[in-house]
GROMACS .gro file of C-alpha atoms in nm:
model
  263
    1MET     CA    1   0.866  -1.144   1.245
    2LEU     CA    2   0.913  -0.832   1.460
    3GLN     CA    3   1.070  -1.040   1.738
    4HIS     CA    4   1.354  -1.136   1.508
    5THR     CA    5   1.396  -0.816   1.307
    6GLU     CA    6   1.771  -0.836   1.248
    7ALA     CA    7   1.760  -1.204   1.153
    8VAL     CA    8   1.477  -1.139   0.907
    9ARG     CA    9   1.658  -0.844   0.750
   10LEU     CA   10   1.980  -1.044   0.720
   11LEU     CA   11   1.793  -1.332   0.557
   12PHE     CA   12   1.633  -1.108   0.294
   13PHE     CA   13   1.960  -0.921   0.239
   14THR     CA   14   2.143  -1.247   0.172
   15LEU     CA   15   1.872  -1.389  -0.055
   16VAL     CA   16   1.849  -1.073  -0.267
   17LEU     CA   17   2.227  -1.034  -0.284
   18VAL     CA   18   2.269  -1.393  -0.408
   19ALA     CA   19   1.976  -1.365  -0.652
   20CYS     CA   20   2.104  -1.038  -0.803
   21ALA     CA   21   2.462  -1.170  -0.817
   22LEU     CA   22   2.346  -1.477  -1.012
   23TRP     CA   23   2.130  -1.261  -1.239
   24GLU     CA   24   2.408  -1.019  -1.331
   25SER     CA   25   2.654  -1.307  -1.371
   26ASN     CA   26   2.426  -1.483  -1.620
   27GLN     CA   27   2.294  -1.171  -1.798
   28PRO     CA   28   2.548  -0.888  -1.757
   29ARG     CA   29   2.453  -0.542  -1.885
   30LYS     CA   30   2.802  -0.390  -1.909
   31ILE     CA   31   3.156  -0.525  -1.927
   32LEU     CA   32   3.325  -0.464  -1.591
   33THR     CA   33   3.646  -0.260  -1.594
   34GLN     CA   34   3.780  -0.339  -1.245
   35ARG     CA   35   3.879  -0.658  -1.064
   36LYS     CA   36   3.548  -0.791  -0.937
   37TRP     CA   37   3.685  -0.982  -0.639
   38LEU     CA   38   3.865  -0.672  -0.512
   39ARG     CA   39   3.554  -0.457  -0.531
   40TRP     CA   40   3.337  -0.723  -0.370
   41VAL     CA   41   3.573  -0.781  -0.077
   42ASN     CA   42   3.596  -0.410  -0.002
   43ASN     CA   43   3.233  -0.317  -0.072
   44LEU     CA   44   3.098  -0.604   0.139
   45GLY     CA   45   3.364  -0.540   0.403
   46LEU     CA   46   3.215  -0.193   0.432
   47VAL     CA   47   2.874  -0.350   0.501
   48GLY     CA   48   3.016  -0.537   0.799
   49LEU     CA   49   3.193  -0.227   0.930
   50ASN     CA   50   2.877  -0.017   0.895
   51SER     CA   51   2.671  -0.274   1.084
   52VAL     CA   52   2.913  -0.271   1.377
   53LEU     CA   53   2.947   0.109   1.385
   54LEU     CA   54   2.570   0.161   1.361
   55THR     CA   55   2.516  -0.071   1.657
   56LEU     CA   56   2.779   0.115   1.862
   57ALA     CA   57   2.689   0.470   1.759
   58MET     CA   58   2.309   0.469   1.748
   59PRO     CA   59   2.116   0.465   2.078
   60ILE     CA   60   1.790   0.407   1.884
   61LEU     CA   61   1.709   0.254   1.546
   62ALA     CA   62   1.407   0.313   1.324
   63VAL     CA   63   1.220   0.005   1.444
   64SER     CA   64   1.270   0.113   1.807
   65ALA     CA   65   1.127   0.455   1.723
   66ALA     CA   66   0.831   0.281   1.559
   67HIS     CA   67   0.766   0.080   1.876
   68TRP     CA   68   0.758   0.406   2.072
   69THR     CA   69   0.513   0.571   1.829
   70GLU     CA   70   0.289   0.263   1.848
   71VAL     CA   71   0.282   0.265   2.228
   72THR     CA   72   0.226   0.641   2.253
   73GLN     CA   73   0.011   0.668   1.937
   74PHE     CA   74   0.236   0.956   1.831
   75GLY     CA   75   0.263   1.071   1.472
   76VAL     CA   76   0.044   1.200   1.191
   77LEU     CA   77  -0.089   0.863   1.075
   78TYR     CA   78  -0.195   0.768   1.429
   79TRP     CA   79  -0.360   1.108   1.479
   80LEU     CA   80  -0.557   1.064   1.157
   81ASN     CA   81  -0.688   0.733   1.294
   82LEU     CA   82  -0.654   0.556   0.959
   83SER     CA   83  -0.715   0.189   0.903
   84PRO     CA   84  -0.401  -0.022   0.962
   85ALA     CA   85  -0.388  -0.127   0.596
   86LEU     CA   86  -0.406   0.231   0.463
   87ALA     CA   87  -0.157   0.354   0.724
   88PHE     CA   88   0.082   0.075   0.621
   89VAL     CA   89   0.068   0.166   0.250
   90LEU     CA   90   0.105   0.539   0.320
   91SER     CA   91   0.397   0.468   0.554
   92VAL     CA   92   0.592   0.286   0.285
   93ILE     CA   93   0.519   0.556   0.024
   94LEU     CA   94   0.604   0.846   0.257
   95LEU     CA   95   0.924   0.684   0.386
   96ASP     CA   96   1.033   0.627   0.027
   97GLY     CA   97   0.967   0.995  -0.041
   98VAL     CA   98   1.182   1.088   0.258
   99ILE     CA   99   1.469   0.871   0.126
  100TYR     CA  100   1.437   1.042  -0.214
  101ALA     CA  101   1.452   1.387  -0.051
  102GLN     CA  102   1.747   1.280   0.163
  103HIS     CA  103   1.930   1.155  -0.147
  104VAL     CA  104   1.877   1.490  -0.320
  105LEU     CA  105   2.015   1.673  -0.015
  106PHE     CA  106   2.325   1.453  -0.012
  107HIS     CA  107   2.389   1.567  -0.369
  108ARG     CA  108   2.298   1.933  -0.323
  109LEU     CA  109   2.477   2.019   0.005
  110PRO     CA  110   2.856   2.024  -0.034
  111THR     CA  111   2.937   1.870   0.308
  112LEU     CA  112   2.692   1.585   0.258
  113TRP     CA  113   2.809   1.534  -0.101
  114ARG     CA  114   3.164   1.476   0.024
  115LEU     CA  115   3.029   1.182   0.224
  116HIS     CA  116   2.800   1.049  -0.046
  117ARG     CA  117   3.050   1.072  -0.330
  118MET     CA  118   3.225   0.761  -0.191
  119HIS     CA  119   2.922   0.570  -0.319
  120HIS     CA  120   2.972   0.723  -0.663
  121ALA     CA  121   3.346   0.660  -0.667
  122ASP     CA  122   3.286   0.292  -0.749
  123GLN     CA  123   3.427   0.256  -1.101
  124ASP     CA  124   3.191  -0.027  -1.186
  125ILE     CA  125   2.830  -0.066  -1.083
  126ASP     CA  126   2.690  -0.398  -0.968
  127VAL     CA  127   2.487  -0.541  -0.682
  128THR     CA  128   2.755  -0.457  -0.421
  129THR     CA  129   2.749  -0.089  -0.517
  130GLY     CA  130   2.402  -0.080  -0.359
  131THR     CA  131   2.562  -0.154  -0.022
  132ARG     CA  132   2.853   0.090  -0.053
  133PHE     CA  133   2.791   0.391   0.173
  134HIS     CA  134   3.023   0.577   0.408
  135PRO     CA  135   2.965   0.500   0.779
  136VAL     CA  136   2.899   0.865   0.862
  137GLU     CA  137   2.636   0.880   0.586
  138ILE     CA  138   2.476   0.563   0.725
  139ILE     CA  139   2.451   0.716   1.073
  140ILE     CA  140   2.309   1.046   0.943
  141SER     CA  141   2.061   0.853   0.730
  142MET     CA  142   1.946   0.653   1.031
  143TRP     CA  143   1.881   0.970   1.231
  144ILE     CA  144   1.676   1.107   0.942
  145LYS     CA  145   1.482   0.782   0.925
  146VAL     CA  146   1.420   0.783   1.302
  147GLY     CA  147   1.286   1.139   1.277
  148ALA     CA  148   1.063   1.052   0.981
  149VAL     CA  149   0.926   0.738   1.148
  150THR     CA  150   0.843   0.938   1.463
  151LEU     CA  151   0.676   1.232   1.289
  152ILE     CA  152   0.481   1.021   1.038
  153GLY     CA  153   0.377   0.766   1.299
  154VAL     CA  154   0.498   0.452   1.123
  155SER     CA  155   0.418   0.111   1.270
  156PRO     CA  156   0.699  -0.135   1.353
  157LEU     CA  157   0.579  -0.375   1.082
  158ALA     CA  158   0.584  -0.099   0.819
  159VAL     CA  159   0.940  -0.002   0.920
  160VAL     CA  160   1.067  -0.360   0.890
  161VAL     CA  161   0.897  -0.413   0.553
  162PHE     CA  162   1.022  -0.077   0.423
  163GLU     CA  163   1.381  -0.142   0.528
  164ILE     CA  164   1.371  -0.481   0.355
  165LEU     CA  165   1.225  -0.315   0.042
  166LEU     CA  166   1.485  -0.037   0.054
  167ASN     CA  167   1.780  -0.276   0.084
  168ALA     CA  168   1.640  -0.509  -0.181
  169SER     CA  169   1.570  -0.219  -0.417
  170ALA     CA  170   1.920  -0.077  -0.374
  171MET     CA  171   2.076  -0.411  -0.469
  172PHE     CA  172   1.829  -0.469  -0.752
  173ASN     CA  173   1.867  -0.130  -0.919
  174HIS     CA  174   2.246  -0.130  -0.886
  175SER     CA  175   2.272  -0.474  -1.047
  176ASN     CA  176   2.481  -0.503  -1.360
  177ALA     CA  177   2.203  -0.707  -1.514
  178ARG     CA  178   2.005  -0.691  -1.834
  179LEU     CA  179   1.627  -0.653  -1.847
  180PRO     CA  180   1.438  -0.682  -2.175
  181LEU     CA  181   1.372  -0.326  -2.294
  182LYS     CA  182   0.994  -0.364  -2.289
  183VAL     CA  183   1.004  -0.505  -1.937
  184ASP     CA  184   1.224  -0.216  -1.828
  185GLN     CA  185   0.990   0.041  -1.988
  186TRP     CA  186   0.686  -0.094  -1.805
  187LEU     CA  187   0.860  -0.170  -1.477
  188ARG     CA  188   1.019   0.174  -1.442
  189LEU     CA  189   0.674   0.332  -1.448
  190VAL     CA  190   0.648   0.208  -1.089
  191VAL     CA  191   0.990   0.112  -0.954
  192VAL     CA  192   1.351   0.209  -1.022
  193THR     CA  193   1.515  -0.035  -1.264
  194PRO     CA  194   1.887  -0.104  -1.311
  195ASP     CA  195   1.893   0.087  -1.642
  196MET     CA  196   1.717   0.384  -1.484
  197HIS     CA  197   1.951   0.403  -1.186
  198ARG     CA  198   2.269   0.336  -1.385
  199VAL     CA  199   2.231   0.685  -1.534
  200HIS     CA  200   2.283   0.820  -1.181
  201HIS     CA  201   2.633   0.667  -1.173
  202SER     CA  202   2.755   0.832  -1.494
  203VAL     CA  203   3.067   1.050  -1.477
  204ILE     CA  204   2.870   1.321  -1.662
  205GLU     CA  205   2.769   1.566  -1.389
  206ARG     CA  206   2.417   1.633  -1.518
  207GLU     CA  207   2.347   1.260  -1.512
  208THR     CA  208   2.513   1.208  -1.172
  209HIS     CA  209   2.265   1.453  -1.023
  210SER     CA  210   1.953   1.283  -1.160
  211ASN     CA  211   1.743   0.971  -1.096
  212PHE     CA  212   1.759   0.988  -0.716
  213GLY     CA  213   1.486   0.733  -0.643
  214PHE     CA  214   1.564   0.405  -0.471
  215PHE     CA  215   1.234   0.212  -0.470
  216LEU     CA  216   0.952   0.405  -0.637
  217SER     CA  217   1.024   0.592  -0.961
  218ILE     CA  218   0.744   0.847  -0.916
  219TRP     CA  219   0.954   1.099  -0.723
  220ASP     CA  220   1.200   1.167  -1.005
  221ARG     CA  221   0.917   1.225  -1.249
  222MET     CA  222   0.724   1.438  -1.002
  223PHE     CA  223   1.018   1.664  -0.917
  224HIS     CA  224   1.173   1.671  -1.266
  225THR     CA  225   1.497   1.492  -1.177
  226TYR     CA  226   1.440   1.209  -1.423
  227ILE     CA  227   1.670   1.129  -1.716
  228ALA     CA  228   1.553   0.832  -1.920
  229GLN     CA  229   1.880   0.722  -2.079
  230PRO     CA  230   2.251   0.813  -2.052
  231GLU     CA  231   2.391   1.047  -2.316
  232GLN     CA  232   2.655   0.795  -2.427
  233GLY     CA  233   2.431   0.489  -2.402
  234HIS     CA  234   2.461   0.215  -2.141
  235ASP     CA  235   2.739   0.036  -2.324
  236GLY     CA  236   2.943   0.352  -2.382
  237MET     CA  237   2.884   0.539  -2.057
  238LYS     CA  238   3.166   0.567  -1.803
  239ILE     CA  239   3.087   0.483  -1.441
  240GLY     CA  240   3.222   0.672  -1.140
  241LEU     CA  241   3.358   1.020  -1.070
  242PRO     CA  242   3.632   1.216  -1.247
  243LEU     CA  243   3.794   1.221  -0.902
  244PHE     CA  244   3.926   0.897  -0.745
  245GLN     CA  245   3.992   0.713  -1.069
  246GLN     CA  246   4.293   0.514  -0.948
  247PRO     CA  247   4.226   0.141  -0.882
  248ARG     CA  248   4.378   0.183  -0.534
  249GLU     CA  249   4.076   0.399  -0.445
  250GLN     CA  250   3.861   0.084  -0.437
  251TRP     CA  251   4.035  -0.039  -0.120
  252LEU     CA  252   3.845   0.009   0.205
  253ASP     CA  253   4.106   0.233   0.370
  254LYS     CA  254   4.101   0.471   0.072
  255MET     CA  255   3.722   0.462   0.048
  256LEU     CA  256   3.684   0.569   0.412
  257THR     CA  257   3.909   0.874   0.363
  258GLN     CA  258   3.757   0.994   0.036
  259PRO     CA  259   3.523   1.249   0.202
  260PHE     CA  260   3.827   1.420   0.350
  261ARG     CA  261   4.047   1.426   0.038
  262ASP     CA  262   4.039   1.604  -0.296
  263HIS     CA  263   4.296   1.387  -0.470
   0.00000   0.00000   0.00000
């Protein structure tokens, strides 16, 4: 699998995207307010642009850093000389914690928030929202991930599995899909569900700055950033930001300039 990392990631990305798209099409949670085809073309166009820019701009990716730590036995988990199975599980948990902390920082620090708010400017939330991130944010996130992989001492296999889980989780929990309430209640004890993450995309500021988890739900509970349900209910809540409410803001050219504009 490690010899064909990009092909494997692309395969899982495509399978999860199609599965979530079919799910939300058959069991939608909210009525969409924007033209779906327009959002999909621009959100998925951003995925292609980010892939190209990441390849051009990054001299090293997380899996390359993991290969280096494996060869040099550098990093905390290698120094502790843990069993491969335990190191693998801890790697996934710790990397998820790093992504949670990074997400909080992108909300708390004004400069980083300007980048991240493009993700929140989507006026509907569905599976493609989980892929909608500004290129500069993607590059900064990769540097953070490279640093975390190096310091923790994450194996190449754990990096590949985590990145697949992270991408799959982002598409799953952004899906405009309905889960039975009981299933949601039990599932969100472990992982972030669509109903749990939808709160994070509310226009209400207190809700926007909550529910930061991507894969595991434990971090929001542990650090008291968890809000169970939106104030106005899932059917009544408004998605997006008070800023960038015009439909034209959903076009790729406008999306890319949103960090640098205040209107």
